[in-house]
mmCIF file of C-alpha atoms in Angstrom:
data_model
loop_
_atom_site.group_PDB
_atom_site.id
_atom_site.type_symbol
_atom_site.label_atom_id
_atom_site.label_comp_id
_atom_site.label_asym_id
_atom_site.label_seq_id
_atom_site.Cartn_x
_atom_site.Cartn_y
_atom_site.Cartn_z
ATOM 1 C CA MET A 1 155.419 122.833 -7.989
ATOM 2 C CA PRO A 2 155.025 120.651 -11.088
ATOM 3 C CA ASP A 3 157.258 121.234 -14.086
ATOM 4 C CA PRO A 4 155.759 124.290 -15.871
ATOM 5 C CA ASP A 5 156.294 122.771 -19.337
ATOM 6 C CA VAL A 6 154.554 119.533 -18.357
ATOM 7 C CA ARG A 7 151.696 121.442 -16.723
ATOM 8 C CA PHE A 8 151.392 123.684 -19.811
ATOM 9 C CA ASP A 9 151.101 120.609 -22.043
ATOM 10 C CA GLU A 10 148.436 119.125 -19.725
ATOM 11 C CA LEU A 11 146.362 122.302 -19.795
ATOM 12 C CA ILE A 12 146.636 122.675 -23.574
ATOM 13 C CA ALA A 13 145.652 119.024 -24.066
ATOM 14 C CA ALA A 14 142.618 119.495 -21.803
ATOM 15 C CA LEU A 15 141.505 122.535 -23.816
ATOM 16 C CA LYS A 16 142.035 120.714 -27.119
ATOM 17 C CA ASP A 17 139.946 117.812 -25.839
ATOM 18 C CA ARG A 18 137.083 120.284 -25.426
ATOM 19 C CA ASP A 19 137.698 121.820 -28.880
ATOM 20 C CA PHE A 20 138.459 125.162 -27.249
ATOM 21 C CA ARG A 21 139.949 127.672 -29.702
ATOM 22 C CA LEU A 22 143.633 128.172 -28.906
ATOM 23 C CA THR A 23 144.425 131.737 -29.866
ATOM 24 C CA PRO A 24 147.922 133.076 -29.137
ATOM 25 C CA GLN A 25 146.425 135.088 -26.261
ATOM 26 C CA ARG A 26 144.837 132.040 -24.659
ATOM 27 C CA VAL A 27 147.994 129.997 -25.126
ATOM 28 C CA GLU A 28 149.955 132.725 -23.341
ATOM 29 C CA LEU A 29 147.383 132.781 -20.525
ATOM 30 C CA VAL A 30 147.779 129.024 -20.117
ATOM 31 C CA ARG A 31 151.564 129.470 -20.079
ATOM 32 C CA LEU A 32 151.248 132.048 -17.273
ATOM 33 C CA ILE A 33 148.954 129.769 -15.266
ATOM 34 C CA ALA A 34 151.290 126.799 -15.705
ATOM 35 C CA SER A 35 154.375 128.752 -14.664
ATOM 36 C CA SER A 36 152.763 130.671 -11.809
ATOM 37 C CA GLU A 37 154.424 130.091 -8.455
ATOM 38 C CA GLY A 38 151.657 131.763 -6.514
ATOM 39 C CA HIS A 39 147.922 132.174 -6.722
ATOM 40 C CA PRO A 40 147.333 135.001 -9.195
ATOM 41 C CA SER A 41 144.019 136.772 -9.588
ATOM 42 C CA ALA A 42 142.367 137.175 -12.969
ATOM 43 C CA ALA A 43 143.293 140.870 -12.846
ATOM 44 C CA GLN A 44 146.965 140.032 -12.268
ATOM 45 C CA LEU A 45 146.963 137.559 -15.157
ATOM 46 C CA TYR A 46 145.202 140.091 -17.374
ATOM 47 C CA ALA A 47 147.744 142.802 -16.533
ATOM 48 C CA LYS A 48 150.622 140.522 -17.539
ATOM 49 C CA ILE A 49 149.003 139.437 -20.796
ATOM 50 C CA LYS A 50 147.867 142.962 -21.699
ATOM 51 C CA ARG A 51 151.509 144.007 -22.143
ATOM 52 C CA GLN A 52 152.030 141.452 -24.897
ATOM 53 C CA PHE A 53 148.482 141.444 -26.306
ATOM 54 C CA PRO A 54 147.022 144.942 -25.839
ATOM 55 C CA THR A 55 143.732 144.051 -27.564
ATOM 56 C CA MET A 56 142.958 141.073 -25.319
ATOM 57 C CA SER A 57 139.857 141.527 -23.203
ATOM 58 C CA GLN A 58 139.363 140.729 -19.544
ATOM 59 C CA ALA A 59 136.395 138.622 -20.622
ATOM 60 C CA THR A 60 138.751 136.230 -22.414
ATOM 61 C CA VAL A 61 140.774 135.782 -19.226
ATOM 62 C CA TYR A 62 137.668 135.149 -17.122
ATOM 63 C CA LYS A 63 136.130 132.823 -19.721
ATOM 64 C CA THR A 64 139.312 130.757 -19.993
ATOM 65 C CA LEU A 65 139.729 130.555 -16.206
ATOM 66 C CA SER A 66 136.083 129.564 -15.815
ATOM 67 C CA LEU A 67 136.419 126.825 -18.410
ATOM 68 C CA LEU A 68 139.622 125.491 -16.805
ATOM 69 C CA LYS A 69 137.903 125.577 -13.400
ATOM 70 C CA ASP A 70 134.879 123.685 -14.742
ATOM 71 C CA MET A 71 137.260 121.109 -16.219
ATOM 72 C CA GLY A 72 138.978 120.651 -12.849
ATOM 73 C CA GLN A 73 142.252 122.069 -14.179
ATOM 74 C CA VAL A 74 142.467 125.125 -11.918
ATOM 75 C CA LEU A 75 141.268 125.658 -8.393
ATOM 76 C CA GLU A 76 139.482 128.932 -7.643
ATOM 77 C CA ILE A 77 140.166 130.488 -4.262
ATOM 78 C CA ASP A 78 137.244 132.744 -3.387
ATOM 79 C CA LEU A 79 138.242 135.811 -1.437
ATOM 80 C CA ARG A 80 136.065 138.674 -0.265
ATOM 81 C CA ASP A 81 136.394 140.895 -3.306
ATOM 82 C CA ASP A 82 138.429 138.828 -5.723
ATOM 83 C CA SER A 83 139.206 135.293 -6.748
ATOM 84 C CA HIS A 84 142.671 133.842 -7.131
ATOM 85 C CA TYR A 85 143.587 130.744 -9.089
ATOM 86 C CA ASP A 86 145.821 127.766 -8.471
ATOM 87 C CA GLY A 87 146.726 126.117 -11.749
ATOM 88 C CA ASN A 88 149.463 123.917 -10.382
ATOM 89 C CA ARG A 89 147.515 122.027 -7.716
ATOM 90 C CA PRO A 90 143.932 121.806 -8.974
ATOM 91 C CA GLU A 91 143.023 119.064 -6.511
ATOM 92 C CA PRO A 92 141.371 120.134 -3.253
ATOM 93 C CA HIS A 93 143.900 121.320 -0.695
ATOM 94 C CA PRO A 94 143.947 123.945 2.043
ATOM 95 C CA HIS A 95 145.138 127.500 1.586
ATOM 96 C CA LEU A 96 146.512 129.822 4.235
ATOM 97 C CA ILE A 97 145.533 133.436 3.598
ATOM 98 C CA CYS A 98 147.011 136.451 5.355
ATOM 99 C CA ILE A 99 144.298 138.864 6.488
ATOM 100 C CA ARG A 100 146.722 141.774 6.328
ATOM 101 C CA CYS A 101 148.663 141.460 3.052
ATOM 102 C CA SER A 102 146.423 138.866 1.305
ATOM 103 C CA ARG A 103 149.344 136.521 0.675
ATOM 104 C CA ILE A 104 148.158 132.982 -0.134
ATOM 105 C CA ILE A 105 150.185 129.816 0.340
ATOM 106 C CA ASP A 106 149.311 126.155 -0.040
ATOM 107 C CA GLY A 107 148.743 124.181 3.126
ATOM 108 C CA GLU A 108 150.168 120.717 3.400
ATOM 109 C CA ALA A 109 147.279 118.631 4.663
ATOM 110 C CA ASP A 110 145.539 115.780 2.902
ATOM 111 C CA LEU A 111 142.007 116.304 1.659
ATOM 112 C CA THR A 112 141.691 112.970 -0.077
ATOM 113 C CA PRO A 113 138.763 111.757 -2.171
ATOM 114 C CA ALA A 114 138.004 109.314 0.669
ATOM 115 C CA VAL A 115 137.616 112.219 3.119
ATOM 116 C CA ILE A 116 135.286 114.018 0.710
ATOM 117 C CA ARG A 117 133.193 110.855 0.194
ATOM 118 C CA LYS A 118 132.939 110.422 3.947
ATOM 119 C CA LEU A 119 131.705 113.988 4.296
ATOM 120 C CA GLU A 120 129.105 113.287 1.613
ATOM 121 C CA ARG A 121 127.921 110.125 3.386
ATOM 122 C CA THR A 122 127.694 111.731 6.798
ATOM 123 C CA SER A 123 126.106 114.983 5.638
ATOM 124 C CA GLY A 124 123.883 113.843 2.796
ATOM 125 C CA TYR A 125 125.378 116.553 0.574
ATOM 126 C CA LYS A 126 126.688 115.952 -2.953
ATOM 127 C CA ILE A 127 129.925 117.938 -2.811
ATOM 128 C CA LEU A 128 130.620 119.616 -6.139
ATOM 129 C CA ARG A 129 133.591 121.747 -5.144
ATOM 130 C CA SER A 130 135.608 122.052 -1.987
ATOM 131 C CA GLN A 131 137.637 124.868 -0.567
ATOM 132 C CA ILE A 132 139.372 124.990 2.770
ATOM 133 C CA SER A 133 140.866 128.323 3.734
ATOM 134 C CA PHE A 134 142.600 129.310 6.924
ATOM 135 C CA TYR A 135 142.879 133.017 7.668
ATOM 136 C CA GLY A 136 145.572 134.504 9.838
ATOM 137 C CA LEU A 137 148.815 136.428 9.692
ATOM 138 C CA CYS A 138 151.723 135.386 7.501
ATOM 139 C CA PRO A 139 155.181 135.295 9.146
ATOM 140 C CA ASP A 140 156.090 138.776 7.842
ATOM 141 C CA CYS A 141 152.858 140.423 9.046
ATOM 142 C CA LYS A 142 153.034 138.536 12.333
ATOM 143 C CA LYS A 143 156.454 140.120 12.975
ATOM 144 C CA GLU A 144 154.999 143.579 12.371
ATOM 145 C CA GLY A 145 151.981 142.945 14.612
ATOM 146 C CA ILE A 146 148.419 143.910 13.773
#
């Protein structure tokens, strides 16, 4: 995981470059994203921020996450009924998702720009966003059995 302070500074700089208004609530959201060790959902981020900023809306969380995603600063992991966000490794990489407890971890396999370009050449597609997800049982759920 990158240094949370360095990642925080990178995210703030990216938002400033776009002239995005940096309210205390949004700055705290960016701090949570930068220091997150997992892949929080927007609802989880909202619940944490709501304690400190009770008047903050969910729309602000979603708008900020959407902007950061569009800027290539967070990676959205689409799940059946919710999305989770990876603000520490925004480059394309695989995720392993437990079908029982919904735990998400990063996979360690290279999905380099060269691989993506090759896929574009061979398929004719213009790839705008990539997501590779592997579904299975995490070690804890595997021990318990399905």
